């Protein structure tokens, strides 16, 4: 069982959210992916250990950050577009959680490999 190191996870969440918003403005969805990947590589590097540490911590950051960004997007669009936007964004949120969890796990492993 992997013990979660919360400080790198919290720092990774902040990095993921900030980078995904900033890079998303310039690069679209690719910016979001790059932002999540950079943040999870940092988390994997910070926690070190074996591959499983990187996978668990990276996926945790990816999933939680995807939920937070998705909620922010829903809150931003729902006053403008109403209930239809919320319903459409819920399916996108679920898909985003899955994709960002996988990206996070990959980034965590890359971070562990970089640290050696």
JSON list of C-alpha atoms in Angstrom, two decimals:
[
{"chain": "A", "resi": 1, "resn": "UNK", "atom": "CA", "xyz": [0.00, 0.00, 0.00]},
{"chain": "A", "resi": 2, "resn": "UNK", "atom": "CA", "xyz": [1.28, 3.45, -0.93]},
{"chain": "A", "resi": 3, "resn": "UNK", "atom": "CA", "xyz": [1.37, 6.16, 1.72]},
{"chain": "A", "resi": 4, "resn": "UNK", "atom": "CA", "xyz": [0.11, 9.44, 0.26]},
{"chain": "A", "resi": 5, "resn": "UNK", "atom": "CA", "xyz": [2.46, 12.40, 0.67]},
{"chain": "A", "resi": 6, "resn": "UNK", "atom": "CA", "xyz": [0.01, 15.27, 0.81]},
{"chain": "A", "resi": 7, "resn": "UNK", "atom": "CA", "xyz": [2.34, 18.25, 0.47]},
{"chain": "A", "resi": 8, "resn": "UNK", "atom": "CA", "xyz": [3.54, 17.36, -3.07]},
{"chain": "A", "resi": 9, "resn": "UNK", "atom": "CA", "xyz": [-0.06, 16.50, -4.00]},
{"chain": "A", "resi": 10, "resn": "UNK", "atom": "CA", "xyz": [-1.36, 19.90, -2.87]},
{"chain": "A", "resi": 11, "resn": "UNK", "atom": "CA", "xyz": [1.48, 21.74, -4.62]},
{"chain": "A", "resi": 12, "resn": "UNK", "atom": "CA", "xyz": [0.83, 19.64, -7.74]},
{"chain": "A", "resi": 13, "resn": "UNK", "atom": "CA", "xyz": [-2.87, 20.53, -7.63]},
{"chain": "A", "resi": 14, "resn": "UNK", "atom": "CA", "xyz": [-2.08, 24.22, -7.53]},
{"chain": "A", "resi": 15, "resn": "UNK", "atom": "CA", "xyz": [0.44, 23.88, -10.37]},
{"chain": "A", "resi": 16, "resn": "UNK", "atom": "CA", "xyz": [-1.97, 21.77, -12.45]},
{"chain": "A", "resi": 17, "resn": "UNK", "atom": "CA", "xyz": [-4.85, 24.21, -12.10]},
{"chain": "A", "resi": 18, "resn": "UNK", "atom": "CA", "xyz": [-2.76, 27.32, -12.78]},
{"chain": "A", "resi": 19, "resn": "UNK", "atom": "CA", "xyz": [-0.89, 25.81, -15.74]},
{"chain": "A", "resi": 20, "resn": "UNK", "atom": "CA", "xyz": [-3.99, 24.25, -17.29]},
{"chain": "A", "resi": 21, "resn": "UNK", "atom": "CA", "xyz": [-5.83, 27.57, -17.17]},
{"chain": "A", "resi": 22, "resn": "UNK", "atom": "CA", "xyz": [-2.90, 29.65, -18.47]},
{"chain": "A", "resi": 23, "resn": "UNK", "atom": "CA", "xyz": [-1.76, 27.20, -21.15]},
{"chain": "A", "resi": 24, "resn": "UNK", "atom": "CA", "xyz": [-5.38, 26.43, -22.05]},
{"chain": "A", "resi": 25, "resn": "UNK", "atom": "CA", "xyz": [-5.90, 30.07, -23.00]},
{"chain": "A", "resi": 26, "resn": "UNK", "atom": "CA", "xyz": [-3.06, 29.92, -25.52]},
{"chain": "A", "resi": 27, "resn": "UNK", "atom": "CA", "xyz": [-3.03, 26.30, -26.70]},
{"chain": "A", "resi": 28, "resn": "UNK", "atom": "CA", "xyz": [-6.60, 25.13, -26.15]},
{"chain": "A", "resi": 29, "resn": "UNK", "atom": "CA", "xyz": [-7.07, 21.58, -24.90]},
{"chain": "A", "resi": 30, "resn": "UNK", "atom": "CA", "xyz": [-3.42, 20.77, -25.59]},
{"chain": "A", "resi": 31, "resn": "UNK", "atom": "CA", "xyz": [-2.49, 23.41, -23.03]},
{"chain": "A", "resi": 32, "resn": "UNK", "atom": "CA", "xyz": [-4.64, 21.65, -20.43]},
{"chain": "A", "resi": 33, "resn": "UNK", "atom": "CA", "xyz": [-2.94, 18.34, -21.13]},
{"chain": "A", "resi": 34, "resn": "UNK", "atom": "CA", "xyz": [0.54, 19.87, -21.00]},
{"chain": "A", "resi": 35, "resn": "UNK", "atom": "CA", "xyz": [-0.32, 21.67, -17.74]},
{"chain": "A", "resi": 36, "resn": "UNK", "atom": "CA", "xyz": [-1.50, 18.45, -16.10]},
{"chain": "A", "resi": 37, "resn": "UNK", "atom": "CA", "xyz": [1.51, 16.54, -17.40]},
{"chain": "A", "resi": 38, "resn": "UNK", "atom": "CA", "xyz": [4.02, 19.09, -16.07]},
{"chain": "A", "resi": 39, "resn": "UNK", "atom": "CA", "xyz": [2.32, 19.16, -12.67]},
{"chain": "A", "resi": 40, "resn": "UNK", "atom": "CA", "xyz": [2.19, 15.39, -12.34]},
{"chain": "A", "resi": 41, "resn": "UNK", "atom": "CA", "xyz": [5.82, 15.02, -13.44]},
{"chain": "A", "resi": 42, "resn": "UNK", "atom": "CA", "xyz": [6.69, 17.39, -10.60]},
{"chain": "A", "resi": 43, "resn": "UNK", "atom": "CA", "xyz": [4.63, 15.31, -8.16]},
{"chain": "A", "resi": 44, "resn": "UNK", "atom": "CA", "xyz": [6.23, 12.06, -9.30]},
{"chain": "A", "resi": 45, "resn": "UNK", "atom": "CA", "xyz": [9.67, 13.62, -8.96]},
{"chain": "A", "resi": 46, "resn": "UNK", "atom": "CA", "xyz": [8.86, 14.97, -5.49]},
{"chain": "A", "resi": 47, "resn": "UNK", "atom": "CA", "xyz": [7.52, 11.73, -4.03]},
{"chain": "A", "resi": 48, "resn": "UNK", "atom": "CA", "xyz": [10.22, 9.51, -5.55]},
{"chain": "A", "resi": 49, "resn": "UNK", "atom": "CA", "xyz": [10.18, 5.85, -4.61]},
{"chain": "A", "resi": 50, "resn": "UNK", "atom": "CA", "xyz": [9.01, 3.21, -7.04]},
{"chain": "A", "resi": 51, "resn": "UNK", "atom": "CA", "xyz": [6.68, 3.33, -10.02]},
{"chain": "A", "resi": 52, "resn": "UNK", "atom": "CA", "xyz": [3.60, 2.70, -7.90]},
{"chain": "A", "resi": 53, "resn": "UNK", "atom": "CA", "xyz": [4.25, 5.87, -5.87]},
{"chain": "A", "resi": 54, "resn": "UNK", "atom": "CA", "xyz": [4.39, 7.89, -9.08]},
{"chain": "A", "resi": 55, "resn": "UNK", "atom": "CA", "xyz": [1.26, 6.29, -10.51]},
{"chain": "A", "resi": 56, "resn": "UNK", "atom": "CA", "xyz": [-0.83, 6.77, -7.36]},
{"chain": "A", "resi": 57, "resn": "UNK", "atom": "CA", "xyz": [0.27, 10.34, -6.64]},
{"chain": "A", "resi": 58, "resn": "UNK", "atom": "CA", "xyz": [0.10, 11.43, -10.28]},
{"chain": "A", "resi": 59, "resn": "UNK", "atom": "CA", "xyz": [-3.33, 9.91, -10.81]},
{"chain": "A", "resi": 60, "resn": "UNK", "atom": "CA", "xyz": [-4.56, 11.49, -7.58]},
{"chain": "A", "resi": 61, "resn": "UNK", "atom": "CA", "xyz": [-3.43, 14.93, -8.71]},
{"chain": "A", "resi": 62, "resn": "UNK", "atom": "CA", "xyz": [-4.89, 14.40, -12.20]},
{"chain": "A", "resi": 63, "resn": "UNK", "atom": "CA", "xyz": [-8.28, 13.26, -10.92]},
{"chain": "A", "resi": 64, "resn": "UNK", "atom": "CA", "xyz": [-8.71, 15.91, -8.22]},
{"chain": "A", "resi": 65, "resn": "UNK", "atom": "CA", "xyz": [-7.48, 18.73, -10.47]},
{"chain": "A", "resi": 66, "resn": "UNK", "atom": "CA", "xyz": [-9.83, 17.58, -13.26]},
{"chain": "A", "resi": 67, "resn": "UNK", "atom": "CA", "xyz": [-12.76, 17.67, -10.84]},
{"chain": "A", "resi": 68, "resn": "UNK", "atom": "CA", "xyz": [-11.82, 21.15, -9.62]},
{"chain": "A", "resi": 69, "resn": "UNK", "atom": "CA", "xyz": [-11.33, 22.57, -13.13]},
{"chain": "A", "resi": 70, "resn": "UNK", "atom": "CA", "xyz": [-14.54, 20.90, -14.31]},
{"chain": "A", "resi": 71, "resn": "UNK", "atom": "CA", "xyz": [-16.54, 22.40, -11.46]},
{"chain": "A", "resi": 72, "resn": "UNK", "atom": "CA", "xyz": [-15.08, 25.83, -12.20]},
{"chain": "A", "resi": 73, "resn": "UNK", "atom": "CA", "xyz": [-16.05, 25.43, -15.86]},
{"chain": "A", "resi": 74, "resn": "UNK", "atom": "CA", "xyz": [-19.59, 24.37, -14.97]},
{"chain": "A", "resi": 75, "resn": "UNK", "atom": "CA", "xyz": [-19.98, 27.30, -12.58]},
{"chain": "A", "resi": 76, "resn": "UNK", "atom": "CA", "xyz": [-18.71, 29.66, -15.24]},
{"chain": "A", "resi": 77, "resn": "UNK", "atom": "CA", "xyz": [-21.01, 28.42, -18.00]},
{"chain": "A", "resi": 78, "resn": "UNK", "atom": "CA", "xyz": [-24.21, 27.58, -16.13]},
{"chain": "A", "resi": 79, "resn": "UNK", "atom": "CA", "xyz": [-25.38, 31.19, -15.62]},
{"chain": "A", "resi": 80, "resn": "UNK", "atom": "CA", "xyz": [-24.92, 31.85, -19.32]},
{"chain": "A", "resi": 81, "resn": "UNK", "atom": "CA", "xyz": [-26.24, 28.67, -20.92]},
{"chain": "A", "resi": 82, "resn": "UNK", "atom": "CA", "xyz": [-28.43, 27.19, -18.18]},
{"chain": "A", "resi": 83, "resn": "UNK", "atom": "CA", "xyz": [-29.22, 23.58, -17.37]},
{"chain": "A", "resi": 84, "resn": "UNK", "atom": "CA", "xyz": [-28.36, 22.27, -20.84]},
{"chain": "A", "resi": 85, "resn": "UNK", "atom": "CA", "xyz": [-24.75, 23.34, -20.40]},
{"chain": "A", "resi": 86, "resn": "UNK", "atom": "CA", "xyz": [-24.55, 21.71, -16.99]},
{"chain": "A", "resi": 87, "resn": "UNK", "atom": "CA", "xyz": [-25.90, 18.41, -18.34]},
{"chain": "A", "resi": 88, "resn": "UNK", "atom": "CA", "xyz": [-23.51, 18.48, -21.29]},
{"chain": "A", "resi": 89, "resn": "UNK", "atom": "CA", "xyz": [-20.58, 19.40, -19.10]},
{"chain": "A", "resi": 90, "resn": "UNK", "atom": "CA", "xyz": [-21.23, 16.53, -16.69]},
{"chain": "A", "resi": 91, "resn": "UNK", "atom": "CA", "xyz": [-20.41, 13.95, -19.37]},
{"chain": "A", "resi": 92, "resn": "UNK", "atom": "CA", "xyz": [-17.36, 15.98, -20.38]},
{"chain": "A", "resi": 93, "resn": "UNK", "atom": "CA", "xyz": [-16.34, 16.15, -16.72]},
{"chain": "A", "resi": 94, "resn": "UNK", "atom": "CA", "xyz": [-16.50, 12.37, -16.35]},
{"chain": "A", "resi": 95, "resn": "UNK", "atom": "CA", "xyz": [-14.44, 11.88, -19.50]},
{"chain": "A", "resi": 96, "resn": "UNK", "atom": "CA", "xyz": [-11.99, 14.55, -18.32]},
{"chain": "A", "resi": 97, "resn": "UNK", "atom": "CA", "xyz": [-11.54, 12.82, -14.97]},
{"chain": "A", "resi": 98, "resn": "UNK", "atom": "CA", "xyz": [-10.68, 9.55, -16.69]},
{"chain": "A", "resi": 99, "resn": "UNK", "atom": "CA", "xyz": [-8.30, 11.12, -19.21]},
{"chain": "A", "resi": 100, "resn": "UNK", "atom": "CA", "xyz": [-6.58, 13.37, -16.66]},
{"chain": "A", "resi": 101, "resn": "UNK", "atom": "CA", "xyz": [-6.21, 10.45, -14.25]},
{"chain": "A", "resi": 102, "resn": "UNK", "atom": "CA", "xyz": [-4.40, 8.48, -16.96]},
{"chain": "A", "resi": 103, "resn": "UNK", "atom": "CA", "xyz": [-2.27, 11.50, -17.90]},
{"chain": "A", "resi": 104, "resn": "UNK", "atom": "CA", "xyz": [-1.49, 12.00, -14.21]},
{"chain": "A", "resi": 105, "resn": "UNK", "atom": "CA", "xyz": [-0.40, 8.39, -13.79]},
{"chain": "A", "resi": 106, "resn": "UNK", "atom": "CA", "xyz": [1.88, 8.66, -16.83]},
{"chain": "A", "resi": 107, "resn": "UNK", "atom": "CA", "xyz": [3.32, 11.95, -15.56]},
{"chain": "A", "resi": 108, "resn": "UNK", "atom": "CA", "xyz": [3.91, 10.45, -12.12]},
{"chain": "A", "resi": 109, "resn": "UNK", "atom": "CA", "xyz": [5.88, 7.56, -13.62]},
{"chain": "A", "resi": 110, "resn": "UNK", "atom": "CA", "xyz": [7.92, 9.96, -15.76]},
{"chain": "A", "resi": 111, "resn": "UNK", "atom": "CA", "xyz": [8.72, 12.01, -12.65]},
{"chain": "A", "resi": 112, "resn": "UNK", "atom": "CA", "xyz": [9.87, 8.91, -10.76]},
{"chain": "A", "resi": 113, "resn": "UNK", "atom": "CA", "xyz": [12.01, 7.87, -13.74]},
{"chain": "A", "resi": 114, "resn": "UNK", "atom": "CA", "xyz": [13.63, 11.31, -13.91]},
{"chain": "A", "resi": 115, "resn": "UNK", "atom": "CA", "xyz": [14.48, 11.19, -10.22]},
{"chain": "A", "resi": 116, "resn": "UNK", "atom": "CA", "xyz": [15.92, 7.73, -10.68]}
]
